[in-house]
XYZ file of C-alpha atoms in Angstrom:
650
model
C 23.745 3.033 -96.379
C 23.823 6.143 -98.765
C 27.611 5.481 -99.332
C 27.633 1.633 -99.541
C 24.597 1.979 -102.079
C 26.300 4.083 -104.164
C 29.751 1.328 -104.419
C 27.600 -1.401 -104.332
C 24.470 -0.773 -106.486
C 26.936 -1.370 -110.067
C 28.332 -4.213 -108.801
C 24.669 -5.609 -108.091
C 24.138 -4.555 -111.882
C 27.180 -6.263 -113.044
C 26.269 -9.282 -111.300
C 22.575 -9.320 -112.237
C 23.172 -8.402 -116.078
C 25.987 -10.871 -116.182
C 24.371 -14.260 -115.125
C 20.803 -13.196 -115.776
C 20.313 -11.137 -118.688
C 19.843 -13.726 -121.334
C 16.810 -14.564 -119.385
C 15.837 -10.939 -118.934
C 14.034 -10.278 -122.085
C 15.498 -7.968 -125.120
C 15.900 -5.157 -123.240
C 15.667 -6.318 -119.525
C 19.330 -6.456 -118.876
C 20.281 -3.012 -119.987
C 17.046 -1.049 -118.721
C 18.253 -3.013 -114.852
C 22.035 -1.812 -114.984
C 21.040 1.666 -116.446
C 18.714 1.790 -113.234
C 20.955 0.901 -110.591
C 23.563 3.353 -112.038
C 21.267 5.953 -112.276
C 20.680 5.684 -108.983
C 24.098 5.626 -107.624
C 24.656 8.833 -109.747
C 21.372 10.462 -107.843
C 22.801 9.598 -104.695
C 26.236 10.487 -105.480
C 25.149 14.177 -106.170
C 23.671 14.201 -102.952
C 26.729 13.065 -101.372
C 28.425 15.983 -103.128
C 26.317 18.467 -101.500
C 26.502 16.805 -97.874
C 30.407 16.378 -98.419
C 31.234 19.512 -100.464
C 28.820 22.244 -99.384
C 28.332 20.820 -95.625
C 31.902 19.803 -94.988
C 30.596 16.468 -93.670
C 33.568 13.948 -93.713
C 34.076 10.377 -92.140
C 35.029 7.028 -92.647
C 32.276 3.701 -92.806
C 33.906 0.808 -92.001
C 32.249 -2.476 -94.059
C 34.518 -5.529 -93.320
C 37.917 -6.855 -92.382
C 39.386 -7.279 -95.669
C 43.197 -8.323 -94.874
C 44.694 -9.684 -91.469
C 48.226 -11.469 -91.767
C 50.347 -10.399 -88.773
C 51.254 -6.651 -88.770
C 49.270 -6.145 -92.373
C 45.696 -5.655 -91.278
C 43.647 -3.930 -93.393
C 40.073 -2.815 -93.173
C 37.405 -2.586 -96.449
C 36.386 1.419 -95.692
C 34.612 3.917 -97.848
C 37.055 7.352 -97.316
C 34.420 10.074 -97.974
C 35.738 13.695 -98.506
C 35.454 16.313 -100.675
C 38.295 14.404 -103.061
C 35.979 11.088 -102.972
C 32.805 13.608 -103.599
C 33.930 14.699 -106.590
C 35.267 11.467 -107.828
C 31.890 10.172 -107.309
C 29.910 12.548 -109.552
C 32.414 11.903 -112.343
C 32.020 8.462 -112.185
C 28.411 7.966 -111.575
C 27.327 10.598 -113.719
C 29.362 9.691 -116.825
C 28.421 5.902 -116.400
C 25.197 6.649 -115.960
C 24.867 8.526 -119.107
C 27.136 6.252 -121.176
C 24.739 3.441 -119.917
C 21.653 5.188 -120.885
C 23.206 6.253 -124.663
C 24.681 2.518 -125.077
C 20.756 1.242 -125.143
C 20.593 2.935 -128.683
C 24.225 2.123 -129.739
C 24.455 -0.800 -129.353
C 20.935 -1.977 -130.078
C 22.169 -4.376 -132.810
C 24.352 -5.715 -130.632
C 23.450 -9.505 -129.915
C 25.608 -9.559 -126.346
C 24.200 -6.466 -124.735
C 23.800 -8.023 -121.437
C 27.117 -9.179 -121.416
C 28.442 -5.184 -122.628
C 26.428 -3.928 -119.682
C 27.640 -6.130 -117.192
C 31.033 -5.473 -118.253
C 30.072 -1.544 -117.970
C 28.595 -1.865 -114.595
C 31.779 -4.428 -113.208
C 34.320 -1.306 -114.311
C 32.017 1.467 -112.689
C 32.226 -0.921 -109.577
C 35.756 -1.133 -109.541
C 36.428 2.581 -110.346
C 34.163 3.596 -107.242
C 36.244 1.120 -105.130
C 39.355 2.951 -106.244
C 37.979 6.500 -105.251
C 36.381 5.712 -102.051
C 39.546 3.494 -100.803
C 40.658 3.891 -97.214
C 44.200 2.325 -97.517
C 46.217 1.267 -100.270
C 45.140 -2.227 -100.421
C 41.912 -1.593 -101.278
C 42.668 1.336 -103.923
C 44.689 -1.329 -105.481
C 41.772 -3.540 -105.294
C 39.993 -1.317 -107.301
C 43.233 -0.127 -109.871
C 43.314 -3.779 -110.618
C 39.465 -4.078 -110.900
C 39.700 -1.143 -113.666
C 42.486 -2.710 -115.701
C 40.337 -6.203 -115.765
C 37.633 -4.439 -116.577
C 38.952 -2.060 -119.611
C 40.399 -5.581 -121.047
C 37.743 -7.277 -120.944
C 35.462 -3.835 -122.838
C 37.993 -3.055 -125.245
C 38.201 -6.778 -126.715
C 34.543 -7.191 -126.604
C 34.294 -7.655 -130.266
C 36.609 -10.761 -129.284
C 36.045 -11.588 -133.214
C 38.315 -9.315 -134.591
C 42.272 -9.685 -133.912
C 42.669 -6.256 -133.752
C 40.491 -5.867 -130.893
C 41.651 -8.363 -128.929
C 45.629 -6.813 -129.371
C 44.835 -3.647 -128.273
C 42.996 -5.395 -125.076
C 45.987 -7.133 -124.722
C 48.387 -4.290 -125.322
C 46.280 -2.264 -122.707
C 46.497 -4.946 -120.264
C 50.371 -5.317 -120.652
C 51.163 -1.725 -120.906
C 49.335 -0.964 -117.830
C 51.351 -4.051 -115.769
C 54.820 -2.139 -116.345
C 52.875 0.494 -114.418
C 51.134 -1.399 -111.684
C 54.530 -3.221 -111.366
C 55.664 0.114 -109.896
C 52.442 0.822 -108.065
C 53.102 -2.561 -106.018
C 56.391 -1.686 -105.272
C 55.775 1.772 -103.890
C 53.163 -0.035 -101.179
C 55.529 -2.599 -100.631
C 57.989 0.324 -99.628
C 55.488 2.136 -97.897
C 54.251 -0.778 -96.060
C 58.396 -1.629 -95.059
C 58.721 2.346 -94.124
C 55.505 3.002 -91.873
C 54.527 -0.477 -91.179
C 50.851 0.232 -92.385
C 48.843 0.387 -95.521
C 45.819 2.938 -93.883
C 45.886 6.455 -95.559
C 45.583 8.377 -92.518
C 48.486 6.441 -90.625
C 50.893 7.177 -93.608
C 49.874 10.659 -94.133
C 50.392 11.383 -90.786
C 53.281 10.198 -90.409
C 54.605 11.227 -93.685
C 56.696 14.123 -92.196
C 58.900 12.350 -89.726
C 60.654 10.612 -93.071
C 60.877 13.742 -94.276
C 64.886 13.599 -95.778
C 65.512 10.312 -94.391
C 66.771 7.530 -96.500
C 66.422 3.720 -96.713
C 68.242 1.598 -99.175
C 66.466 0.542 -102.509
C 67.857 -1.666 -105.027
C 71.052 -1.222 -103.564
C 71.383 2.604 -103.137
C 70.773 4.669 -100.298
C 67.681 6.975 -101.797
C 65.474 9.608 -100.388
C 62.538 7.388 -98.859
C 59.920 9.785 -99.884
C 61.118 10.556 -102.963
C 61.551 6.695 -104.151
C 57.923 6.085 -102.672
C 55.923 8.888 -104.946
C 58.003 7.924 -107.868
C 57.009 4.263 -107.585
C 53.745 5.528 -107.202
C 53.397 7.727 -110.009
C 54.921 4.919 -112.300
C 51.806 3.176 -111.381
C 49.815 6.836 -112.432
C 51.865 7.035 -115.854
C 50.764 3.444 -116.894
C 46.836 4.127 -115.941
C 46.819 7.693 -117.215
C 48.539 7.125 -120.286
C 51.629 9.226 -119.952
C 54.531 10.029 -122.042
C 56.418 6.202 -122.948
C 53.206 4.558 -121.089
C 51.063 6.103 -123.606
C 51.162 3.481 -126.280
C 47.825 1.665 -124.941
C 45.258 4.272 -125.064
C 44.920 5.346 -129.073
C 44.722 1.531 -129.827
C 42.023 1.160 -127.007
C 39.955 2.746 -129.721
C 39.427 -0.613 -130.864
C 36.112 -0.946 -128.290
C 32.685 0.073 -128.596
C 32.584 3.975 -128.913
C 30.604 4.189 -125.513
C 33.619 2.468 -123.553
C 36.099 5.013 -124.936
C 33.819 7.848 -123.238
C 33.785 5.586 -120.071
C 37.091 4.354 -119.801
C 39.401 6.792 -122.056
C 38.042 10.300 -121.506
C 36.330 10.372 -117.594
C 37.412 7.981 -115.564
C 39.801 5.253 -115.609
C 42.532 7.466 -116.883
C 41.936 10.331 -114.584
C 42.951 7.469 -111.662
C 46.490 8.428 -111.887
C 45.614 11.873 -111.358
C 43.485 10.546 -108.090
C 45.864 8.838 -106.990
C 48.502 11.842 -106.756
C 45.927 14.419 -105.153
C 45.585 11.554 -102.813
C 48.967 11.506 -102.091
C 49.431 15.237 -101.472
C 50.924 14.621 -98.244
C 53.467 12.628 -99.584
C 54.455 14.167 -102.635
C 54.744 18.135 -100.969
C 57.472 16.472 -99.212
C 59.402 14.905 -101.971
C 60.207 18.270 -104.468
C 62.127 15.783 -106.807
C 59.183 13.979 -107.139
C 56.913 16.827 -107.853
C 59.266 18.167 -110.448
C 58.955 15.049 -112.636
C 55.636 14.938 -112.262
C 55.523 17.966 -113.716
C 57.832 17.401 -116.513
C 56.155 14.187 -117.444
C 52.747 16.196 -117.110
C 53.774 18.858 -119.924
C 56.184 16.769 -121.816
C 52.647 14.118 -122.626
C 50.542 17.350 -123.351
C 53.156 18.467 -126.071
C 53.577 15.283 -127.096
C 49.828 13.970 -128.035
C 48.838 17.228 -129.304
C 51.508 17.013 -131.572
C 50.201 12.929 -132.974
C 47.135 14.539 -132.741
C 47.845 16.907 -135.675
C 47.502 14.327 -138.365
C 45.407 11.531 -137.446
C 42.655 10.683 -139.300
C 40.682 8.614 -137.257
C 37.753 10.303 -135.451
C 38.230 8.723 -132.298
C 41.953 8.087 -131.979
C 42.308 12.264 -132.548
C 39.763 12.401 -129.494
C 42.262 9.553 -127.773
C 45.101 11.837 -127.923
C 43.486 14.965 -127.305
C 42.562 12.911 -123.743
C 46.184 11.778 -123.405
C 47.262 15.471 -123.786
C 44.610 16.910 -121.760
C 45.752 14.302 -118.560
C 49.164 15.905 -119.297
C 47.989 19.052 -118.468
C 46.341 17.795 -114.784
C 49.758 15.990 -114.157
C 51.668 19.525 -114.742
C 49.244 21.192 -112.553
C 49.733 18.750 -109.652
C 53.414 18.512 -110.320
C 53.527 22.422 -109.047
C 51.444 22.012 -105.998
C 48.070 23.031 -107.914
C 46.454 19.737 -107.127
C 42.827 22.005 -106.997
C 43.327 23.226 -110.439
C 43.886 19.136 -111.764
C 40.876 17.866 -110.063
C 38.957 21.006 -111.203
C 39.986 20.011 -114.936
C 39.256 16.391 -114.147
C 35.870 17.550 -113.689
C 35.664 20.034 -116.572
C 37.360 17.264 -119.280
C 34.747 14.838 -118.015
C 32.075 16.259 -119.510
C 33.728 17.639 -122.481
C 35.424 14.909 -123.619
C 32.541 12.609 -122.684
C 30.379 14.663 -124.989
C 32.949 14.519 -127.937
C 33.783 10.844 -127.870
C 29.528 9.882 -127.475
C 29.346 12.552 -130.591
C 32.147 11.227 -132.578
C 30.112 7.591 -131.931
C 26.993 9.589 -133.221
C 28.501 10.255 -136.199
C 30.107 6.687 -136.628
C 26.472 5.419 -136.058
C 25.266 8.106 -138.867
C 27.842 6.479 -141.603
C 27.267 2.542 -140.463
C 30.819 2.292 -138.632
C 32.558 4.642 -141.084
C 35.520 6.233 -138.844
C 37.934 7.608 -141.456
C 37.359 11.533 -141.441
C 38.809 11.688 -144.957
C 35.834 9.784 -146.218
C 33.257 12.110 -143.891
C 32.330 15.789 -144.991
C 29.029 17.909 -145.373
C 27.275 16.498 -142.467
C 26.256 19.270 -141.039
C 22.848 19.539 -142.563
C 22.507 15.128 -142.184
C 23.164 15.441 -138.537
C 23.070 18.930 -137.514
C 22.228 18.174 -133.874
C 25.281 16.066 -133.679
C 27.297 18.878 -135.200
C 25.986 21.407 -132.552
C 26.666 19.263 -129.756
C 30.240 18.409 -131.211
C 30.932 22.096 -131.386
C 29.917 22.614 -128.126
C 32.293 20.159 -126.713
C 35.126 21.452 -128.971
C 34.686 24.845 -128.160
C 35.318 23.630 -124.039
C 37.991 21.693 -124.838
C 39.880 24.654 -126.891
C 39.592 27.437 -124.195
C 37.103 29.396 -125.773
C 36.651 32.399 -123.439
C 34.353 33.092 -120.387
C 31.092 30.851 -121.369
C 32.893 27.472 -121.263
C 33.840 25.482 -118.938
C 37.400 24.211 -120.306
C 38.154 27.782 -120.688
C 38.325 28.558 -116.855
C 40.217 25.012 -115.901
C 42.724 24.934 -118.656
C 43.933 28.400 -118.228
C 44.239 28.101 -114.450
C 46.592 25.095 -115.119
C 48.495 27.270 -117.524
C 49.163 30.028 -115.317
C 50.157 28.032 -112.100
C 52.548 26.488 -113.817
C 54.572 29.754 -114.601
C 53.102 31.117 -110.912
C 55.537 28.095 -109.812
C 58.178 30.618 -110.462
C 60.578 27.343 -111.203
C 62.583 26.018 -114.069
C 60.215 22.654 -114.602
C 57.192 25.028 -113.984
C 58.477 27.688 -117.066
C 58.980 24.802 -119.072
C 55.036 23.259 -118.432
C 54.205 26.954 -119.148
C 55.772 26.887 -122.512
C 54.823 23.774 -123.537
C 51.388 23.659 -122.712
C 50.786 26.927 -124.173
C 52.004 25.383 -127.212
C 49.757 22.599 -127.084
C 46.809 24.576 -126.672
C 47.631 25.721 -130.205
C 47.615 22.295 -131.542
C 44.677 21.369 -129.485
C 42.662 23.733 -131.045
C 44.084 23.406 -134.613
C 43.220 19.509 -134.526
C 40.058 19.854 -132.678
C 38.210 22.127 -135.297
C 40.673 20.231 -138.245
C 38.026 17.399 -136.968
C 35.234 19.341 -136.908
C 35.986 20.863 -140.646
C 36.661 17.673 -141.943
C 33.486 15.544 -140.465
C 31.064 18.357 -141.164
C 32.236 20.513 -143.607
C 33.155 20.545 -147.444
C 32.223 17.964 -149.449
C 31.314 14.457 -148.758
C 34.262 11.887 -149.366
C 32.712 8.875 -148.998
C 32.976 5.892 -151.611
C 29.239 5.920 -152.210
C 27.235 9.444 -151.967
C 24.041 7.254 -151.350
C 25.174 6.334 -147.857
C 24.016 9.057 -146.876
C 20.477 8.898 -148.012
C 19.844 6.559 -144.509
C 21.972 8.882 -142.424
C 20.300 10.853 -139.659
C 20.972 11.877 -136.260
C 21.274 9.790 -133.111
C 17.917 8.489 -131.305
C 16.558 10.519 -128.560
C 18.236 7.805 -125.988
C 21.356 8.635 -127.403
C 21.195 12.491 -127.853
C 19.594 13.323 -124.263
C 22.841 12.227 -122.562
C 24.810 14.095 -125.583
C 22.780 17.117 -124.286
C 23.132 16.562 -120.816
C 27.009 16.296 -121.316
C 27.035 19.696 -123.338
C 25.235 21.544 -120.713
C 28.022 20.216 -118.402
C 30.602 21.193 -121.045
C 29.339 24.687 -120.635
C 28.615 25.456 -117.033
C 30.382 22.894 -115.059
C 33.760 25.770 -114.778
C 31.934 28.898 -114.489
C 32.685 30.762 -111.062
C 28.837 31.358 -110.607
C 28.152 27.573 -110.945
C 31.295 27.358 -108.317
C 29.389 29.449 -105.902
C 26.276 26.680 -105.693
C 28.432 23.872 -106.529
C 32.099 24.359 -105.242
C 34.678 26.413 -105.067
C 37.296 24.694 -107.056
C 40.183 27.123 -107.602
C 38.450 30.355 -106.138
C 39.191 31.580 -102.713
C 37.443 29.514 -101.168
C 38.854 26.680 -102.072
C 40.737 25.784 -98.903
C 37.274 25.348 -97.275
C 36.115 23.605 -99.770
C 38.763 21.205 -100.311
C 38.644 20.325 -96.209
C 41.768 19.027 -95.741
C 41.370 16.324 -98.401
C 44.170 17.800 -100.293
C 47.514 18.502 -98.431
C 49.524 21.985 -99.818
C 52.692 23.392 -97.774
C 52.640 27.228 -97.565
C 55.237 27.740 -99.616
C 53.693 25.916 -102.723
C 51.208 28.725 -103.492
C 51.056 28.675 -107.489
C 47.536 28.219 -107.519
C 47.069 31.996 -105.384
C 49.939 33.323 -106.966
C 48.316 33.049 -110.473
C 46.840 36.270 -110.274
C 50.234 38.313 -109.919
C 51.382 36.775 -113.354
C 51.815 39.083 -116.480
C 49.034 39.685 -118.113
C 49.908 38.157 -121.514
C 50.634 35.191 -120.235
C 46.997 35.359 -119.236
C 45.515 35.842 -122.886
C 48.354 33.466 -124.346
C 46.372 30.206 -124.096
C 43.479 32.311 -125.654
C 45.482 33.596 -128.400
C 47.201 30.232 -129.174
C 43.555 29.100 -129.414
C 42.547 31.461 -132.129
C 45.868 30.760 -133.599
C 44.796 27.265 -134.221
C 41.425 27.904 -135.404
C 42.403 30.053 -138.049
C 45.330 27.692 -139.676
C 42.821 25.035 -139.161
C 40.253 27.417 -141.391
C 42.763 28.176 -144.021
C 43.813 24.598 -144.643
C 40.124 22.586 -144.465
C 37.701 25.411 -145.296
C 39.733 28.078 -147.341
C 42.336 25.874 -149.296
C 41.023 22.176 -148.794
C 43.092 20.991 -151.518
C 46.527 21.924 -149.410
C 46.195 19.238 -146.925
C 46.003 16.297 -149.030
C 49.180 17.831 -151.398
C 50.828 18.257 -148.260
C 50.575 14.607 -146.728
C 51.308 13.420 -150.524
C 54.881 15.088 -149.969
C 55.938 12.860 -146.899
C 57.883 15.245 -145.320
C 60.185 13.861 -142.384
C 58.185 15.580 -140.014
C 55.204 14.724 -141.704
C 55.901 10.933 -140.930
C 57.455 11.491 -137.475
C 54.248 12.975 -136.410
C 52.055 11.110 -138.254
C 53.536 7.761 -136.909
C 53.439 8.926 -133.150
C 57.252 9.745 -132.814
C 57.445 5.820 -134.002
C 57.068 4.361 -130.344
C 55.327 1.601 -131.125
C 58.053 0.451 -133.496
C 60.998 1.519 -131.086
C 59.056 -0.460 -128.582
C 58.522 -3.586 -131.090
C 62.580 -3.456 -131.671
C 63.567 -3.368 -128.245
C 60.850 -5.427 -126.108
C 58.398 -7.526 -128.802
C 61.144 -8.667 -131.246
C 63.528 -9.573 -128.379
C 60.902 -11.429 -126.700
C 59.779 -13.473 -129.228
C 63.256 -14.625 -130.205
C 63.497 -15.729 -127.131
C 60.416 -17.732 -127.104
C 61.150 -19.023 -130.610
C 64.545 -20.261 -129.056
C 63.203 -21.709 -126.562
C 60.521 -23.694 -128.726
C 62.452 -24.370 -131.584
C 66.015 -25.301 -129.755
C 64.987 -25.928 -126.285
C 61.789 -27.795 -127.059
C 62.165 -29.221 -130.216
C 65.980 -30.356 -130.352
C 66.405 -30.810 -126.956
C 63.590 -32.336 -124.878
C 62.295 -33.936 -127.903
C 65.351 -34.413 -130.087
C 68.308 -36.147 -127.921
C 68.219 -39.578 -127.850
C 66.104 -42.305 -130.087
C 62.655 -40.931 -129.179
C 63.810 -37.924 -127.299
C 64.609 -37.003 -123.672
C 60.941 -36.531 -122.638
C 60.216 -39.749 -124.183
C 63.369 -40.984 -121.895
C 61.829 -39.651 -119.068
C 58.736 -40.467 -119.351
C 60.018 -44.415 -120.038
C 62.581 -44.004 -116.991
C 59.180 -42.437 -115.037
C 57.229 -45.730 -115.806
C 59.958 -48.101 -114.486
C 60.734 -46.419 -111.330
C 56.612 -46.325 -110.703
C 57.171 -50.239 -110.538
C 58.476 -50.163 -107.201
C 55.757 -48.760 -106.007
C 53.971 -51.944 -105.674
C 51.321 -51.569 -102.406
C 52.597 -54.385 -100.570
C 53.535 -53.436 -96.784
C 56.217 -55.724 -96.563
C 58.286 -54.202 -100.085
C 57.863 -50.686 -97.854
C 59.434 -51.864 -94.577
C 62.267 -53.879 -96.642
C 62.903 -50.803 -98.676
C 63.015 -48.539 -94.605
C 65.648 -51.219 -93.169
C 67.458 -51.195 -96.245
C 68.202 -47.641 -95.689
C 68.914 -48.237 -92.194
C 71.420 -50.682 -92.886
C 73.477 -48.238 -95.557
C 72.829 -45.280 -92.875
C 74.430 -47.469 -90.137
C 77.286 -49.039 -92.659
C 78.043 -45.547 -93.379
C 78.739 -44.087 -90.105
C 80.032 -46.774 -88.849
C 82.720 -46.957 -91.546
C 83.807 -43.847 -90.720
C 82.955 -42.280 -94.216
C 80.504 -39.784 -92.552
C 83.591 -38.385 -89.815
C-alpha cells in the first residue's frame, strides 16, 4: 500500500484543490496539497531505504489498463532502485516547491488552481517513473507535458506566457512523435510493451533488421533512436531545446519544479530505464553522446551573455542535462543518475533563490538592474552562493564536484572517438558554466545598485520563513548529496558498490566499463574540470568586480560573436524561417484563396451558399411519407433490372 499512496496522494491533492479549493478558505487548498506532497515525500524516503539499501524490488499490479487483442497492458508499479531514486527526487523537490509557493504566490488570487496544477504535474511524473510498461510511461510522459503547458501559461492574461506555453507544447510534440513511433516499433517487433518482456528478448534482436520507412535498418538502433527523439524533446536537447528558456514565463516555483529537477530529467530516466536496449545499439549510444556533449557546450555558450536571471539558470539546466546524456551515451548510466540526483538539489536551490531575488525586487528579473543586494538579502546571497559552488563543481565539499567530474572522467575513460569529443566539450563547458554562474552572482549581489530607483530597495528584504526553509533544505542537499560519506549511508551511486546498489535496475555490458576505468585516466584529465572552474571564476571576477565597466563596452560594440551567442545561435530565427513562416503562408492561402475567393467567391453568393441552397432542396425529398420511400425503392429496382436486362451490365 506504501507505493500506491506515494503515487496517488498528489492526485488526491490535485483533485481536491482544483474542485473544492475556492470553498476551503484562504489557505485551505495549498495547505492540503502541500500536506499530501510532504506525506508522499516521507514515504518515498522510506521506500528508498527499503529498495536501495535492503535490495527490495517488486512489481505492484493495480488494474488492467488496456486489453485489445495482443495488446494487453496492466497498470503496475515497477519498484527498483532506479524508481526509488526518482521517487526521492520528484517528491522531495515537489514538496519543497509546494511549501515555497505558499509564500511566493501569497498575493495571487488563483492559488487553488496553481496548487492543483503543481500536484497534478507531480502525479504525472510519479506515474512516469513508476511505470512497468511503455504505455504507462507514455501516459505519464504526456501527463507532464499537459501539466507543464498549464503551469507555464498559468498567468494566461500575459501574451508572452501563452506563447511560451504553446511553444513548449508544440516542440515537445515533435519529440513525442518519435517516442510514439518507437512504441509502435517495439510492439511490432516484440508483440509486447511490458518492460520485462521487451528487455529479456532484446538480445535475440541484436543485429537483426526490419523495414522502416522503406529501408532495411537495424531494429534496436532504430527503436533506440526513436525513443531518444522523445527524450530530446522532453529534456530540451540540442535542436529541440528552444522551448525551455521561454518556459521561464511561468511562476518561478514552476521553473524550479519542472525545468530544474523533474520533467526535464524524464529523458535521462528514459534512456537509463531502457539501458538493456541501448547497450545493444552502439550507434544509438554514440548519437546520445554527441547530442549530450553538443547540448552541454551550446547551452553554456548561450548562458554567457543572457541578462534575465531565470534564463541564465534555464540555459544552465539545458547544459547540465547534456552532461547527463553524455554520461549515458558512454554507458555510465550510474553517473548520469548520480548527477540527476545532485542536480535536483542545487538547481532547484538556484531557481528558488532567483525567485527570492525577484520577490524582493518586485518582479524585476533583469540582472542589469540589480546589484549590491548582498547586504539587503544576505541569506538569499549565501544560499545562492552554495548552489553556485555546487553547480560549478567546487572541489570536495559540494555535491556537484563529485557527480559532474565523474561524468567528465567517464567520457575520456570510454576510449572512443565520441567519448573524446564529449570530454573536450564538457571540460570547456565547465569553464563557461563557472563564468556565467559567478557572473550572475556578481551582477545580482555585488557592485552598485543599477535599478531605476534606489528607493526600490527600501522595502526589499529576505524571503519569509516559509520560503527560506525549503532553500535551507535544498542547500543542505547541494552540499552533502554527493559526498562519498553520504553515499555510504544512502547509496553507492558510482562507488565500488554501485553494482549491488542498482541491483539490476541498470543493464551494462562488461565491455562498457567507462565508469570503472575512469580511475585510470591521466591526472591532468582529472584536474582539468577544476582548473576550468577556477579560470571561469577569475574571468568573471575580472570583468564584473575589478573592471565592471568592460562588459557594457563590449556589449555596445555588438561584435558578431557576441550577437551570435546573445541571440542563441539564431535558432529561433531559423525555425521561424523554416517552419513558422511557411505554415503561416499556407494558412493565409487557405484562408484568403481557398475560403475567401473559392468557397465564398465563386457564383452569385459563393460556393458555400450554393451548396447550402442545394442541400435545402434535397432535404425536401425527405417528406416522411412511407409511400414516397416505397416509390423511390421501386424506382430503384426498375432502374437496376433495366440496366442488367438491357445488357448494360455485361
